[in-house]
């Protein structure tokens, strides 16, 4: 399947047009985490380290850490205390949170709000 650019020539397109969007949002989330952990660390002697990969973001601040694993739009997060959760990017660039928990199923929030909350917890 593809898009015709001129007679006899096509450009291949992915089956899911959003496949290119998820990596962009992923990099944006890592950037937000980097910015917010830096801001929360200004008055402390501690800084966070952010490791970004195609499918993983790891944030470390002292004994605290956050591990994010991405598969397309879905993100599984894990904290140092073993708590875990599932989130999902939306095409609007937000995060659906509490995915799978009936009381707050698919609550949406801006990516920067979630990144700031994680940074605050990690840098306290």
PDB file of C-alpha atoms in Angstrom:
ATOM      1  CA  UNK A   1       0.000   0.000   0.000  1.00  0.00           C
ATOM      2  CA  UNK A   2       1.282   3.480  -0.759  1.00  0.00           C
ATOM      3  CA  UNK A   3       0.609   6.973  -1.962  1.00  0.00           C
ATOM      4  CA  UNK A   4       0.888   7.677  -5.693  1.00  0.00           C
ATOM      5  CA  UNK A   5       3.324  10.543  -6.265  1.00  0.00           C
ATOM      6  CA  UNK A   6       3.245  10.309 -10.052  1.00  0.00           C
ATOM      7  CA  UNK A   7       2.079   7.678 -12.526  1.00  0.00           C
ATOM      8  CA  UNK A   8       3.880   4.423 -11.790  1.00  0.00           C
ATOM      9  CA  UNK A   9       5.608   5.675  -8.596  1.00  0.00           C
ATOM     10  CA  UNK A  10       4.344   5.266  -5.050  1.00  0.00           C
ATOM     11  CA  UNK A  11       5.694   5.933  -1.580  1.00  0.00           C
ATOM     12  CA  UNK A  12       5.192   3.196   0.991  1.00  0.00           C
ATOM     13  CA  UNK A  13       3.065   4.263   3.951  1.00  0.00           C
ATOM     14  CA  UNK A  14       2.723   2.481   7.285  1.00  0.00           C
ATOM     15  CA  UNK A  15      -0.561   0.694   7.984  1.00  0.00           C
ATOM     16  CA  UNK A  16      -1.027   2.908  11.062  1.00  0.00           C
ATOM     17  CA  UNK A  17      -0.330   6.556  10.181  1.00  0.00           C
ATOM     18  CA  UNK A  18       0.319   7.270  13.870  1.00  0.00           C
ATOM     19  CA  UNK A  19       3.348   4.943  13.972  1.00  0.00           C
ATOM     20  CA  UNK A  20       5.530   7.968  13.249  1.00  0.00           C
ATOM     21  CA  UNK A  21       3.785  10.080  15.886  1.00  0.00           C
ATOM     22  CA  UNK A  22       4.480   7.827  18.896  1.00  0.00           C
ATOM     23  CA  UNK A  23       8.304   8.110  18.733  1.00  0.00           C
ATOM     24  CA  UNK A  24       8.008  11.910  18.498  1.00  0.00           C
ATOM     25  CA  UNK A  25       5.787  12.036  21.569  1.00  0.00           C
ATOM     26  CA  UNK A  26       8.217   9.660  23.317  1.00  0.00           C
ATOM     27  CA  UNK A  27      11.148  12.025  22.768  1.00  0.00           C
ATOM     28  CA  UNK A  28       8.976  14.920  23.945  1.00  0.00           C
ATOM     29  CA  UNK A  29       8.136  13.054  27.152  1.00  0.00           C
ATOM     30  CA  UNK A  30      11.846  12.428  27.818  1.00  0.00           C
ATOM     31  CA  UNK A  31      12.569  16.114  27.219  1.00  0.00           C
ATOM     32  CA  UNK A  32       9.844  17.149  29.647  1.00  0.00           C
ATOM     33  CA  UNK A  33      11.209  14.761  32.277  1.00  0.00           C
ATOM     34  CA  UNK A  34      14.701  16.194  31.764  1.00  0.00           C
ATOM     35  CA  UNK A  35      13.452  19.783  32.129  1.00  0.00           C
ATOM     36  CA  UNK A  36      11.264  19.177  35.161  1.00  0.00           C
ATOM     37  CA  UNK A  37      13.835  17.100  37.064  1.00  0.00           C
ATOM     38  CA  UNK A  38      16.406  19.842  36.402  1.00  0.00           C
ATOM     39  CA  UNK A  39      13.997  22.495  37.681  1.00  0.00           C
ATOM     40  CA  UNK A  40      13.182  20.497  40.815  1.00  0.00           C
ATOM     41  CA  UNK A  41      16.895  19.910  41.420  1.00  0.00           C
ATOM     42  CA  UNK A  42      17.930  23.587  41.292  1.00  0.00           C
ATOM     43  CA  UNK A  43      17.989  24.038  45.086  1.00  0.00           C
ATOM     44  CA  UNK A  44      19.300  20.556  45.827  1.00  0.00           C
ATOM     45  CA  UNK A  45      22.680  18.935  45.477  1.00  0.00           C
ATOM     46  CA  UNK A  46      21.084  16.123  43.530  1.00  0.00           C
ATOM     47  CA  UNK A  47      20.513  15.847  39.797  1.00  0.00           C
ATOM     48  CA  UNK A  48      18.577  13.246  37.863  1.00  0.00           C
ATOM     49  CA  UNK A  49      19.949  11.237  34.971  1.00  0.00           C
ATOM     50  CA  UNK A  50      17.713  10.521  32.010  1.00  0.00           C
ATOM     51  CA  UNK A  51      18.451   7.649  29.628  1.00  0.00           C
ATOM     52  CA  UNK A  52      16.446   7.699  26.411  1.00  0.00           C
ATOM     53  CA  UNK A  53      16.109   4.762  24.035  1.00  0.00           C
ATOM     54  CA  UNK A  54      13.656   3.917  21.282  1.00  0.00           C
ATOM     55  CA  UNK A  55      11.493   1.912  23.670  1.00  0.00           C
ATOM     56  CA  UNK A  56      12.758   2.831  27.163  1.00  0.00           C
ATOM     57  CA  UNK A  57      13.242   5.913  29.301  1.00  0.00           C
ATOM     58  CA  UNK A  58      14.982   5.497  32.647  1.00  0.00           C
ATOM     59  CA  UNK A  59      15.090   8.373  35.132  1.00  0.00           C
ATOM     60  CA  UNK A  60      17.329   8.050  38.203  1.00  0.00           C
ATOM     61  CA  UNK A  61      17.623  10.430  41.128  1.00  0.00           C
ATOM     62  CA  UNK A  62      19.531   8.968  44.070  1.00  0.00           C
ATOM     63  CA  UNK A  63      17.716   5.845  45.258  1.00  0.00           C
ATOM     64  CA  UNK A  64      14.575   6.735  43.324  1.00  0.00           C
ATOM     65  CA  UNK A  65      13.962   5.704  39.732  1.00  0.00           C
ATOM     66  CA  UNK A  66      11.288   5.537  37.074  1.00  0.00           C
ATOM     67  CA  UNK A  67      11.388   3.060  34.196  1.00  0.00           C
ATOM     68  CA  UNK A  68       9.144   3.662  31.177  1.00  0.00           C
ATOM     69  CA  UNK A  69       8.763   1.039  28.451  1.00  0.00           C
ATOM     70  CA  UNK A  70       6.957   1.959  25.219  1.00  0.00           C
ATOM     71  CA  UNK A  71       5.300  -0.221  22.627  1.00  0.00           C
ATOM     72  CA  UNK A  72       3.819   2.037  19.971  1.00  0.00           C
ATOM     73  CA  UNK A  73       1.364   4.267  21.908  1.00  0.00           C
ATOM     74  CA  UNK A  74       1.332   2.212  25.123  1.00  0.00           C
ATOM     75  CA  UNK A  75       3.647   2.909  28.039  1.00  0.00           C
ATOM     76  CA  UNK A  76       4.250   0.693  31.060  1.00  0.00           C
ATOM     77  CA  UNK A  77       5.806   2.572  33.953  1.00  0.00           C
ATOM     78  CA  UNK A  78       7.510   1.058  36.994  1.00  0.00           C
ATOM     79  CA  UNK A  79       8.881   2.759  40.122  1.00  0.00           C
ATOM     80  CA  UNK A  80      11.608   1.660  42.528  1.00  0.00           C
ATOM     81  CA  UNK A  81       9.010   0.473  45.054  1.00  0.00           C
ATOM     82  CA  UNK A  82       7.470  -1.922  42.528  1.00  0.00           C
ATOM     83  CA  UNK A  83       4.385   0.136  41.705  1.00  0.00           C
ATOM     84  CA  UNK A  84       3.421  -0.083  38.053  1.00  0.00           C
ATOM     85  CA  UNK A  85       0.902   1.344  35.692  1.00  0.00           C
ATOM     86  CA  UNK A  86      -0.177   1.595  32.090  1.00  0.00           C
ATOM     87  CA  UNK A  87      -0.580   4.765  30.056  1.00  0.00           C
ATOM     88  CA  UNK A  88      -1.299   5.466  26.428  1.00  0.00           C
ATOM     89  CA  UNK A  89      -0.394   8.394  24.159  1.00  0.00           C
ATOM     90  CA  UNK A  90      -3.307  10.023  22.376  1.00  0.00           C
ATOM     91  CA  UNK A  91      -3.022  11.520  18.898  1.00  0.00           C
ATOM     92  CA  UNK A  92      -3.510  14.929  20.564  1.00  0.00           C
ATOM     93  CA  UNK A  93      -0.260  14.455  22.520  1.00  0.00           C
ATOM     94  CA  UNK A  94      -1.870  13.728  25.875  1.00  0.00           C
ATOM     95  CA  UNK A  95      -1.622  10.673  28.104  1.00  0.00           C
ATOM     96  CA  UNK A  96      -4.515   8.438  29.004  1.00  0.00           C
ATOM     97  CA  UNK A  97      -3.795   7.377  32.553  1.00  0.00           C
ATOM     98  CA  UNK A  98      -5.091   4.680  34.859  1.00  0.00           C
ATOM     99  CA  UNK A  99      -5.784   2.533  31.815  1.00  0.00           C
ATOM    100  CA  UNK A 100      -7.576  -0.589  32.979  1.00  0.00           C
ATOM    101  CA  UNK A 101      -8.629   0.692  36.411  1.00  0.00           C
ATOM    102  CA  UNK A 102     -12.395   0.981  36.342  1.00  0.00           C
ATOM    103  CA  UNK A 103     -12.793   3.965  38.680  1.00  0.00           C
ATOM    104  CA  UNK A 104     -10.582   6.253  36.564  1.00  0.00           C
ATOM    105  CA  UNK A 105     -10.382   4.420  33.259  1.00  0.00           C
ATOM    106  CA  UNK A 106      -8.846   6.452  30.460  1.00  0.00           C
ATOM    107  CA  UNK A 107      -8.535   9.721  32.387  1.00  0.00           C
ATOM    108  CA  UNK A 108      -6.583  12.073  30.108  1.00  0.00           C
ATOM    109  CA  UNK A 109      -4.018  14.649  31.118  1.00  0.00           C
ATOM    110  CA  UNK A 110      -1.385  16.750  29.417  1.00  0.00           C
ATOM    111  CA  UNK A 111       2.030  15.104  29.084  1.00  0.00           C
ATOM    112  CA  UNK A 112       3.739  17.939  30.922  1.00  0.00           C
ATOM    113  CA  UNK A 113       1.503  17.515  33.969  1.00  0.00           C
ATOM    114  CA  UNK A 114       2.441  13.838  34.289  1.00  0.00           C
ATOM    115  CA  UNK A 115       6.135  14.570  33.679  1.00  0.00           C
ATOM    116  CA  UNK A 116       6.127  17.275  36.350  1.00  0.00           C
ATOM    117  CA  UNK A 117       4.397  14.980  38.865  1.00  0.00           C
ATOM    118  CA  UNK A 118       6.978  12.241  38.282  1.00  0.00           C
ATOM    119  CA  UNK A 119       9.841  14.765  38.524  1.00  0.00           C
ATOM    120  CA  UNK A 120       8.465  16.144  41.808  1.00  0.00           C
ATOM    121  CA  UNK A 121       8.226  12.628  43.288  1.00  0.00           C
ATOM    122  CA  UNK A 122      11.703  11.634  42.101  1.00  0.00           C
ATOM    123  CA  UNK A 123      13.430  14.821  43.266  1.00  0.00           C
ATOM    124  CA  UNK A 124      11.834  15.198  46.717  1.00  0.00           C
TER     125      UNK A 124
END
